[in-house]
PDB file of C-alpha atoms in Angstrom:
ATOM      1  CA  MET A   4     -10.276   0.617   2.099  1.00 96.00           C
ATOM      2  CA  ILE A   5      -7.753   3.221   3.196  1.00 98.00           C
ATOM      3  CA  ILE A   6      -5.148   5.018   1.080  1.00 98.00           C
ATOM      4  CA  ASP A   7      -1.854   6.371   2.422  1.00 98.00           C
ATOM      5  CA  GLY A   8      -0.816   8.802  -0.284  1.00 96.00           C
ATOM      6  CA  THR A   9       2.742   9.301   1.008  1.00 95.00           C
ATOM      7  CA  LEU A  10       4.292   5.988   2.143  1.00 96.00           C
ATOM      8  CA  GLY A  11       7.735   7.417   2.984  1.00 93.00           C
ATOM      9  CA  GLY A  12       9.131   5.405   5.916  1.00 94.00           C
ATOM     10  CA  ALA A  13       5.831   3.505   6.361  1.00 95.00           C
ATOM     11  CA  GLY A  14       5.175   4.812   9.880  1.00 94.00           C
ATOM     12  CA  HIS A  15       1.656   6.034   9.155  1.00 96.00           C
ATOM     13  CA  ALA A  16       0.854   3.009   7.003  1.00 96.00           C
ATOM     14  CA  LEU A  17       1.839   0.578   9.770  1.00 95.00           C
ATOM     15  CA  GLN A  18      -0.273   2.456  12.301  1.00 96.00           C
ATOM     16  CA  ILE A  19      -3.253   2.506   9.962  1.00 97.00           C
ATOM     17  CA  ALA A  20      -2.840  -1.200   9.119  1.00 96.00           C
ATOM     18  CA  SER A  21      -2.697  -2.114  12.820  1.00 95.00           C
ATOM     19  CA  ARG A  22      -6.249  -0.766  13.153  1.00 96.00           C
ATOM     20  CA  MET A  23      -7.604  -2.558  10.085  1.00 97.00           C
ATOM     21  CA  SER A  24      -9.140  -6.024   9.906  1.00 94.00           C
ATOM     22  CA  ALA A  25      -8.611  -9.017   7.654  1.00 92.00           C
ATOM     23  CA  GLY A  26     -10.437  -8.467   4.383  1.00 91.00           C
ATOM     24  CA  GLU A  27      -9.795  -4.714   4.399  1.00 96.00           C
ATOM     25  CA  THR A  28      -7.264  -3.125   2.035  1.00 97.00           C
ATOM     26  CA  LEU A  29      -4.553  -0.529   2.580  1.00 98.00           C
ATOM     27  CA  ILE A  30      -3.120   1.088  -0.550  1.00 98.00           C
ATOM     28  CA  ALA A  31       0.160   2.896   0.086  1.00 98.00           C
ATOM     29  CA  LEU A  32       1.605   5.208  -2.571  1.00 98.00           C
ATOM     30  CA  ASP A  33       4.919   6.928  -3.035  1.00 97.00           C
ATOM     31  CA  ARG A  34       5.891   8.665  -6.244  1.00 96.00           C
ATOM     32  CA  ASP A  35       9.520   7.626  -5.684  1.00 96.00           C
ATOM     33  CA  PRO A  36       9.953   3.993  -6.836  1.00 95.00           C
ATOM     34  CA  ARG A  37      13.092   3.769  -4.693  1.00 95.00           C
ATOM     35  CA  ALA A  38      11.021   4.484  -1.583  1.00 94.00           C
ATOM     36  CA  ILE A  39       8.753   1.552  -2.432  1.00 96.00           C
ATOM     37  CA  GLU A  40      11.779  -0.682  -3.108  1.00 95.00           C
ATOM     38  CA  ARG A  41      13.306   0.280   0.274  1.00 95.00           C
ATOM     39  CA  MET A  42      10.072  -0.347   2.141  1.00 95.00           C
ATOM     40  CA  ILE A  43       9.308  -3.800   0.729  1.00 96.00           C
ATOM     41  CA  PRO A  44      11.979  -5.702   2.751  1.00 96.00           C
ATOM     42  CA  PHE A  45      11.216  -3.610   5.841  1.00 96.00           C
ATOM     43  CA  LEU A  46       7.471  -4.251   5.635  1.00 95.00           C
ATOM     44  CA  GLU A  47       8.018  -7.940   4.876  1.00 94.00           C
ATOM     45  CA  SER A  48      10.069  -8.216   8.072  1.00 93.00           C
ATOM     46  CA  GLN A  49       7.427  -6.329  10.061  1.00 90.00           C
ATOM     47  CA  LEU A  50       4.463  -8.244   8.629  1.00 91.00           C
ATOM     48  CA  GLY A  51       6.084 -11.678   8.421  1.00 90.00           C
ATOM     49  CA  THR A  52       5.134 -12.410   4.822  1.00 91.00           C
ATOM     50  CA  LEU A  53       6.314 -11.562   1.294  1.00 95.00           C
ATOM     51  CA  PHE A  54       5.002  -9.075  -1.245  1.00 97.00           C
ATOM     52  CA  LYS A  55       4.327 -10.255  -4.793  1.00 97.00           C
ATOM     53  CA  GLN A  56       4.755  -7.956  -7.768  1.00 96.00           C
ATOM     54  CA  GLY A  57       1.681  -7.393  -9.934  1.00 94.00           C
ATOM     55  CA  ASP A  58       0.717  -5.186 -12.862  1.00 91.00           C
ATOM     56  CA  VAL A  59      -0.034  -2.123 -10.733  1.00 93.00           C
ATOM     57  CA  GLY A  60       2.390  -2.568  -7.838  1.00 95.00           C
ATOM     58  CA  TRP A  61       3.292  -4.890  -5.000  1.00 97.00           C
ATOM     59  CA  PHE A  62       0.646  -6.985  -3.226  1.00 97.00           C
ATOM     60  CA  LEU A  63       0.654  -8.651   0.164  1.00 95.00           C
ATOM     61  CA  GLU A  64      -2.170 -10.785   1.521  1.00 91.00           C
ATOM     62  CA  PRO A  65      -1.231 -11.878   5.037  1.00 86.00           C
ATOM     63  CA  THR A  66      -2.973 -14.659   6.917  1.00 81.00           C
ATOM     64  CA  GLN A  67      -3.911 -12.043   9.527  1.00 85.00           C
ATOM     65  CA  GLY A  68      -4.509  -8.337   9.128  1.00 91.00           C
ATOM     66  CA  CYS A  69      -5.323  -6.249   6.112  1.00 96.00           C
ATOM     67  CA  ARG A  70      -4.266  -6.657   2.493  1.00 96.00           C
ATOM     68  CA  TRP A  71      -1.512  -4.274   1.343  1.00 97.00           C
ATOM     69  CA  ILE A  72      -0.985  -2.767  -2.104  1.00 97.00           C
ATOM     70  CA  LEU A  73       2.148  -0.655  -2.677  1.00 98.00           C
ATOM     71  CA  CYS A  74       2.269   1.532  -5.778  1.00 97.00           C
ATOM     72  CA  ALA A  75       5.038   3.780  -7.095  1.00 97.00           C
ATOM     73  CA  GLU A  76       2.612   6.558  -8.001  1.00 96.00           C
ATOM     74  CA  SER A  77       1.758  10.093  -6.988  1.00 96.00           C
ATOM     75  CA  TYR A  78      -1.409  10.522  -4.978  1.00 95.00           C
ATOM     76  CA  CYS A  79      -2.676  12.402  -8.036  1.00 96.00           C
ATOM     77  CA  ALA A  80      -3.057   8.952  -9.651  1.00 96.00           C
ATOM     78  CA  ILE A  81      -5.553   7.703  -7.019  1.00 97.00           C
ATOM     79  CA  PRO A  82      -8.626   7.877  -9.335  1.00 97.00           C
ATOM     80  CA  ARG A  83      -6.842   5.954 -12.104  1.00 96.00           C
ATOM     81  CA  LEU A  84      -5.482   3.345  -9.662  1.00 96.00           C
ATOM     82  CA  LEU A  85      -8.897   2.739  -8.115  1.00 96.00           C
ATOM     83  CA  THR A  86     -10.355   2.238 -11.590  1.00 96.00           C
ATOM     84  CA  THR A  87      -7.532  -0.129 -12.569  1.00 95.00           C
ATOM     85  CA  LEU A  88      -7.959  -2.121  -9.336  1.00 95.00           C
ATOM     86  CA  ASP A  89     -11.755  -2.119  -9.766  1.00 95.00           C
ATOM     87  CA  ILE A  90     -12.251  -0.428  -6.390  1.00 95.00           C
ATOM     88  CA  GLN A  91     -15.292   1.818  -6.133  1.00 94.00           C
ATOM     89  CA  GLY A  92     -14.011   4.257  -3.514  1.00 93.00           C
ATOM     90  CA  ALA A  93     -12.057   4.762  -0.309  1.00 96.00           C
ATOM     91  CA  ASP A  94     -13.152   4.949   3.312  1.00 96.00           C
ATOM     92  CA  GLY A  95     -10.235   7.252   4.108  1.00 97.00           C
ATOM     93  CA  ILE A  96      -7.249   8.953   2.491  1.00 97.00           C
ATOM     94  CA  LEU A  97      -4.125  10.255   4.233  1.00 96.00           C
ATOM     95  CA  LEU A  98      -2.097  12.784   2.239  1.00 93.00           C
TER      96      LEU A  98
END
């Protein structure tokens, strides 16, 4: 599981995701909800599938590649998000 703490224009997140396998998870955060809203249609077009809104953020489980979770949160919220998502830790974090 990898966390991109600053989604922005999704450049880093797409590069990270391209190196991840099915069954792995990429969590991408941006504290600006508008940044997440702008990236959802872009990422859907890039990944060829649709995000679904959940309690914590937006989720995408493609038929190929890694699972995506987008959250409108600061990277300071990583510990709380991992607890909420019942994830025990991260293999890498990009800030």
